[in-house]
Coordinates of C-alpha atoms and ligand atoms in Angstrom, one line a residue:
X13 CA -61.2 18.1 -97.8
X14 CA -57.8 17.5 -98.7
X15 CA -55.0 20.2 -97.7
X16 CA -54.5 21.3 -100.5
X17 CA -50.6 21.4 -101.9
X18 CA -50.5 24.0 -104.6
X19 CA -53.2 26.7 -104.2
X20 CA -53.5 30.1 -106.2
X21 CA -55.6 32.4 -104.2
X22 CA -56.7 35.5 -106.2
X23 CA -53.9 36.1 -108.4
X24 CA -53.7 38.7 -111.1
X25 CA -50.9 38.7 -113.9
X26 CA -50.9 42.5 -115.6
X27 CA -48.5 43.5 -118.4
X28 CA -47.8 46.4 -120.2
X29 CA -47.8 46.0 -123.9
X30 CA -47.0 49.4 -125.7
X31 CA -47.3 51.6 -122.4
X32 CA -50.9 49.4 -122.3
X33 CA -51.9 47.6 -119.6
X34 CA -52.8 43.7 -120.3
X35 CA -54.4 41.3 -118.2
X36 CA -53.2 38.1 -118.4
X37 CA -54.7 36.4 -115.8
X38 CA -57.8 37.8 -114.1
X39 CA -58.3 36.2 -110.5
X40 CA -57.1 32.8 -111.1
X41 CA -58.3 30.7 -108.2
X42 CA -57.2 27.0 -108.2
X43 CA -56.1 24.7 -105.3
X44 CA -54.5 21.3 -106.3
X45 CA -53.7 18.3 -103.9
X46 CA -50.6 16.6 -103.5
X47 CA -50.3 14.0 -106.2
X48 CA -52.6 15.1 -107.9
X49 CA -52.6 15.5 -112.0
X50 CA -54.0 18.7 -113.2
X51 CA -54.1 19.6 -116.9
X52 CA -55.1 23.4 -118.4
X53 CA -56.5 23.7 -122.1
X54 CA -57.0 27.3 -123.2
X55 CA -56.8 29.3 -126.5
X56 CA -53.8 30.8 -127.7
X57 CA -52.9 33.7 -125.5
X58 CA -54.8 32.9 -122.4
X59 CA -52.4 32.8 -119.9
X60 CA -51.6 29.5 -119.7
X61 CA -47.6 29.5 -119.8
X62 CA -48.0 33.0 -117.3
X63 CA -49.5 30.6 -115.1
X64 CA -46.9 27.8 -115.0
X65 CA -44.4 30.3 -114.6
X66 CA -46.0 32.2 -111.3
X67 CA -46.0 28.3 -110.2
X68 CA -42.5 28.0 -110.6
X69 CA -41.6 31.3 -109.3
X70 CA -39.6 32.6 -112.5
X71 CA -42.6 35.1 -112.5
X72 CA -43.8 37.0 -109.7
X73 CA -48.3 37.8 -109.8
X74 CA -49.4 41.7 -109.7
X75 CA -51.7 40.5 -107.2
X76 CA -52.8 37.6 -105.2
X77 CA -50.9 34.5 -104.0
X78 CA -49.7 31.6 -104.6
X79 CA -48.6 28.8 -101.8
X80 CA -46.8 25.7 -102.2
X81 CA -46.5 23.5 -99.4
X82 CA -47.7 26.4 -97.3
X83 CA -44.6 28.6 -98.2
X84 CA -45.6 31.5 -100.7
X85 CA -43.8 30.8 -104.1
X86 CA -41.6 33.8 -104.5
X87 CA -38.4 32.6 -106.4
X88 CA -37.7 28.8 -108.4
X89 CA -36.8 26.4 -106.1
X90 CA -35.7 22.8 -106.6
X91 CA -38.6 21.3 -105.4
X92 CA -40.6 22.7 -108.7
X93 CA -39.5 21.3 -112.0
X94 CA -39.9 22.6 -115.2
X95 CA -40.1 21.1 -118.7
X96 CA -40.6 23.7 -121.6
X97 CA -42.1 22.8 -125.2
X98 CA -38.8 23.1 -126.5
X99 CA -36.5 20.5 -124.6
X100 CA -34.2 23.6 -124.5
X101 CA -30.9 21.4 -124.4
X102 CA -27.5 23.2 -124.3
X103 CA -26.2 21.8 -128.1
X104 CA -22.6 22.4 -126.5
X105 CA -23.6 20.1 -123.5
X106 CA -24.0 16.2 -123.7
X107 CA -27.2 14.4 -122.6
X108 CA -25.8 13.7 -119.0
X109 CA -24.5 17.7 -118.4
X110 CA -27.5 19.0 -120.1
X111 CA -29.5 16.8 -117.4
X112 CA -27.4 17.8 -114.5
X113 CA -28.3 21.4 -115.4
X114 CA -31.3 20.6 -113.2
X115 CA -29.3 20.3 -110.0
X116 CA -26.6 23.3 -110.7
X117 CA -28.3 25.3 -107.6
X118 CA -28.7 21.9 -105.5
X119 CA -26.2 21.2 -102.6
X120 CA -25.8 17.7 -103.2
X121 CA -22.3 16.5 -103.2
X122 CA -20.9 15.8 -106.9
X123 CA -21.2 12.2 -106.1
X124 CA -25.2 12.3 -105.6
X125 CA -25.8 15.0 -108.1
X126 CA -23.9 11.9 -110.6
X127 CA -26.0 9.3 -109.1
X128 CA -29.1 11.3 -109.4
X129 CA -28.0 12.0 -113.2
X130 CA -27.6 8.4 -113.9
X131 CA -30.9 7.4 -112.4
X132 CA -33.1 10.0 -114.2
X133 CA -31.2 9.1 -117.7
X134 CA -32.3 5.2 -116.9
X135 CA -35.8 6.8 -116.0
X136 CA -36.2 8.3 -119.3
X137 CA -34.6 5.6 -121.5
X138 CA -31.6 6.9 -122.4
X139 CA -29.0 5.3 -120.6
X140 CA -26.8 4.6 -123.5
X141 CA -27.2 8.1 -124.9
X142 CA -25.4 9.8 -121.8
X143 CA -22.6 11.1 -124.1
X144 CA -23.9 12.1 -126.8
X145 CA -24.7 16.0 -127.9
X146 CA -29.2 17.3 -128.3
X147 CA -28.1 17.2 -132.1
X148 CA -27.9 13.6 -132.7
X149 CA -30.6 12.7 -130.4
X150 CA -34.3 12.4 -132.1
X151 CA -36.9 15.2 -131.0
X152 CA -39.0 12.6 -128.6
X153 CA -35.5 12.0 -127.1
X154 CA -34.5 15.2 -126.8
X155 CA -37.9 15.9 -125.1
X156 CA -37.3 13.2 -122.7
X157 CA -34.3 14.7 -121.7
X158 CA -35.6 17.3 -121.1
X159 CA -38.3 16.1 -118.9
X160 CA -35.1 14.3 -116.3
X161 CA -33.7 17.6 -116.1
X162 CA -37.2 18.5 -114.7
X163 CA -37.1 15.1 -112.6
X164 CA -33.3 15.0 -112.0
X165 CA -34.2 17.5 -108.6
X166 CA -36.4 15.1 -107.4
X167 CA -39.2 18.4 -106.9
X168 CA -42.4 17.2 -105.6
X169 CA -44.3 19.2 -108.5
X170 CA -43.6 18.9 -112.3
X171 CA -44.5 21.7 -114.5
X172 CA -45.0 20.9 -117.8
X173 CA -45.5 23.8 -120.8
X174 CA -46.9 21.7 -123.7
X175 CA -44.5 19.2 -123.3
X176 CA -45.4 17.1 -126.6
X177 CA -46.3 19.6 -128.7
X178 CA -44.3 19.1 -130.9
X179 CA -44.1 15.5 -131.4
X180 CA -45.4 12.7 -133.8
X181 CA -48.8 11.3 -132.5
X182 CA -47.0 7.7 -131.8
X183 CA -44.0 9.6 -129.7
X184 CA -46.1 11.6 -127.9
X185 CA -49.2 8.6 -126.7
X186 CA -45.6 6.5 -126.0
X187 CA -44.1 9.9 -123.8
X188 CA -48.2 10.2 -122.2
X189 CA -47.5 6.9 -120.8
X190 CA -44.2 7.3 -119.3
X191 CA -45.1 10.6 -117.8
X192 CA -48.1 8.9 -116.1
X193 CA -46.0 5.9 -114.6
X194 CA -43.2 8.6 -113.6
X195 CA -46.3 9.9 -111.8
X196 CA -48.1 6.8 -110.4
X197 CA -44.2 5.7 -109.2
X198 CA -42.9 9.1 -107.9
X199 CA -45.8 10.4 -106.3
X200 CA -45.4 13.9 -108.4
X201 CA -48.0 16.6 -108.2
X202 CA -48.0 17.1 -112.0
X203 CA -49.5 20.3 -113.9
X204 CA -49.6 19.8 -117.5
X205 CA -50.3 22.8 -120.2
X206 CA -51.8 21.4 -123.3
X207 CA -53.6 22.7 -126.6
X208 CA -54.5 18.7 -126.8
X209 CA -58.1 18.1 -125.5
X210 CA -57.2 14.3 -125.7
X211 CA -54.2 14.3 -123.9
X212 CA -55.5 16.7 -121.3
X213 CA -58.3 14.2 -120.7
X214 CA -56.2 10.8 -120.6
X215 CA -53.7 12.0 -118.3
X216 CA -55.5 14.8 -116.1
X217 CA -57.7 13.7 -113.0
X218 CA -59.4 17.2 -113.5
X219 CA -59.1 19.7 -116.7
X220 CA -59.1 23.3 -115.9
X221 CA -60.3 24.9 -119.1
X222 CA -59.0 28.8 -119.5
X223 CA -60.6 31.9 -121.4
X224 CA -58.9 34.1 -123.1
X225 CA -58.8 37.7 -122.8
X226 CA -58.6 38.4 -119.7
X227 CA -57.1 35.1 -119.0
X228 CA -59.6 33.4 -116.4
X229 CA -60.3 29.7 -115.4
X230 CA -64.1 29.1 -117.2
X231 CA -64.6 25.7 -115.9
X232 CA -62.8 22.9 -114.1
X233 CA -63.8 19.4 -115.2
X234 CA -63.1 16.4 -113.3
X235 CA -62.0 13.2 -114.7
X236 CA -63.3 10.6 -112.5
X237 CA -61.8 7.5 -114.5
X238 CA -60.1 4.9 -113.0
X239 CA -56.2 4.2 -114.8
X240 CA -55.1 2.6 -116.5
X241 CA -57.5 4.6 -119.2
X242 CA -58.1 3.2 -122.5
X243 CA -57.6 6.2 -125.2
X244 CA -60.5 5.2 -127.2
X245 CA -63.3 4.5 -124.4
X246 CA -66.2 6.3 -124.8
X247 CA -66.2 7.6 -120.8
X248 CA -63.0 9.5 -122.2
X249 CA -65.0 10.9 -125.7
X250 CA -67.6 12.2 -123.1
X251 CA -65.5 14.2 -121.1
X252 CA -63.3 15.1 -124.3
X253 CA -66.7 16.4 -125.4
X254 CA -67.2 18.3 -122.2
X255 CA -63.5 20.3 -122.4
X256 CA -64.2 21.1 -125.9
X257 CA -68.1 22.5 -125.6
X258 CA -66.5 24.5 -122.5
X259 CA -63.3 25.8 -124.9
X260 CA -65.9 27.2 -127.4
X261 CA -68.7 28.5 -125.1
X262 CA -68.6 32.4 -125.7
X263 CA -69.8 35.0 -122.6
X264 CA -68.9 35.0 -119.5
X265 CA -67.3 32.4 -117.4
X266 CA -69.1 31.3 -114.2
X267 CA -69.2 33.6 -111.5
X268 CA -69.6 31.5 -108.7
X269 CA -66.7 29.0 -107.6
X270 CA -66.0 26.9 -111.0
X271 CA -66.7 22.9 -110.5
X272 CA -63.9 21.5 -109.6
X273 CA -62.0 24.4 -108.2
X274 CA -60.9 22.2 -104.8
X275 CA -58.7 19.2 -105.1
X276 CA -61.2 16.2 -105.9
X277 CA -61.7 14.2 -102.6
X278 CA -61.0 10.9 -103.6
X279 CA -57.7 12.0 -105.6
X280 CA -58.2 8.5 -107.0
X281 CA -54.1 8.3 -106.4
X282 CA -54.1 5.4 -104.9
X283 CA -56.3 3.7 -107.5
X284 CA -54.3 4.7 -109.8
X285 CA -50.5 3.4 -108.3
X286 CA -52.6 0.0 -108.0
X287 CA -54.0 0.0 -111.5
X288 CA -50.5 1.6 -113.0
X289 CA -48.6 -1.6 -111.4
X290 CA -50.5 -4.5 -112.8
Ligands
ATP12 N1 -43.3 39.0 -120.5 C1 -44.4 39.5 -121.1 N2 -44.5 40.8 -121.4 C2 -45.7 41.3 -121.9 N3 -46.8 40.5 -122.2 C3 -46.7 39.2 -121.9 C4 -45.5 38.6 -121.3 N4 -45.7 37.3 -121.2 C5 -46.9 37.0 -121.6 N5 -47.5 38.2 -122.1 C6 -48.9 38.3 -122.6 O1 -49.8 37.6 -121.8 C7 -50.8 36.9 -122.5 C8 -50.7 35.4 -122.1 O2 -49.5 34.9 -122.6 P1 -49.2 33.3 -122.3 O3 -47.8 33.1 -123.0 O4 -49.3 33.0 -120.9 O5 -50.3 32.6 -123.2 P2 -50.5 31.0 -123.5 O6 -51.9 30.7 -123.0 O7 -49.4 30.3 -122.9 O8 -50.5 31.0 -125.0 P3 -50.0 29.8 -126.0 O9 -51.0 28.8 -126.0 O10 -49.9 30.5 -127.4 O11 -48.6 29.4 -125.5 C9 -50.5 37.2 -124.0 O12 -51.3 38.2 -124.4 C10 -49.0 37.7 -124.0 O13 -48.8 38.6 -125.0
MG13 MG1 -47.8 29.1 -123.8

């Protein structure tokens, strides 16, 4: 078995709501290898975003841990990018300061952190928007901005909450495919919150489907199809089938260890930088 790179080990997110206590996770076990792609679907309310956050460390579990590189995540670091649904740009900041928000806490010397900027902005496409303000940028631009800032670190995990939500459907397949060869080229360890079944199949190599209430992982669903994935194959309507009979089964989740729940063996990583590059 692979080491694995992220790994949540019994971990417990309780709130208070109106002096009530709320469970928003409920012993969340999950390990994910280096490289690898993971994607969580879940209703409304399950925990998804509490999740991403106790990865980044802007949230701290009630109980249980969470290890990254075999240091517990306690605080954010720069080796953990973010990208929110909102592209959350400073409107007072151009494209290229907005970006360069992602290294404010690196100790990079302002040459780098400028070389780094420019890089991620070529990354991204928007080389030739560098000066301009969020407002005249589009929202799919905005969003890619947004996800350099996440890049612009160089972390070696990418946390994405529902990064296309709000997009048109041709924006958002065109952003799925950059994201993937950001992936297959950088060597990312990427984990992707979605409410879109499809997307969380065409980009995930496994799916980890949520419940809601207490949040808990139901099922985790492998994806064992080699890239570059064709949208419309039926191998990808089987497994798109699979996540969503597992998002609407009612009762309990499964009490053993969910399928899944290690990092998949083959990783298919390397597969996939060959079958990205052609
Ligand atoms: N800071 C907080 N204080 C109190 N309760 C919170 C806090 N953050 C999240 N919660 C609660 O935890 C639960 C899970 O919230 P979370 O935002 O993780 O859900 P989600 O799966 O991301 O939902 P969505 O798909 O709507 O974004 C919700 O019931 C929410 O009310
Ligand atoms: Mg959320």
């Amino acid at each position: 078995m692979i080491r694995p790179h992220l790994s949540v080990e019994h971990v417990t997110r309780q709130f208070q709501i109106e002096g009530e206590p709320l469970i928003a996770l409920d012993d969340i076990n999950l390990d994910i290898a280096e490289g690898e792609f993971v994607t969580i679907v879940g209703a409304s309310g399950c925990g998804k975003s509490t999740l991403l956050r106790l990865f980044s460390g802007l949230d701290i579990a009630t109980s249980g841990l969470i290890h990254h590189a075999g240091t517990a995540v306690s605080e954010p670091s720069l080796d953990r990018g973010i990208v929110f649904q909102e592209p959350r740009l400073f409107p007072w900041l151009t494209v290229e300061k907005n970006i360069s928000l992602g290294l404010l806490n690196s100790k990079l010397s302002n040459a780098r952190k400028a070389e780094l900027v420019r890089e991620h902005l070529e990354l991204v496409g928007l080389s030739r928007f560098a000066n301009v303000y969020p407002h005249q940028l589009s929202g799919g631009m905005a969003q890619r901005a947004g996800i350099a800032r996440g890049l612009v670190s160089r972390p070696n995990v990418l946390l994405l909450d529902e990064p296309f939500g709000a997009l048109d459907a041709i924006t958002k397949a065109h952003l799925q495919d950059e994201l993937q060869e950001i992936w297959a080229k950088e060597n990312i360890t990427m984990v992707l919150v979605t409410h879109d079944v499809e997307e969380a199949v065409y980009l995930g190599d496994r799916v980890v489907v949520m419940s809601p209430r207490p949040g808990r992982i139901r099922e985790i669903i492998p994806v064992k199809l080699a890239r570059p994935r064709r949208r419309t194959s039926s191998e990808i309507a089987n497994v798109r089938d699979r996540v969503l009979k597992s998002l609407h089964a009612t009762g309990e989740p499964p009490q053993s260890a969910p399928e899944g729940s290690q990092p998949a063996d083959d990783g298919g990583h390397l597969e996939r930088a060959v079958a990205l590059a052609r």
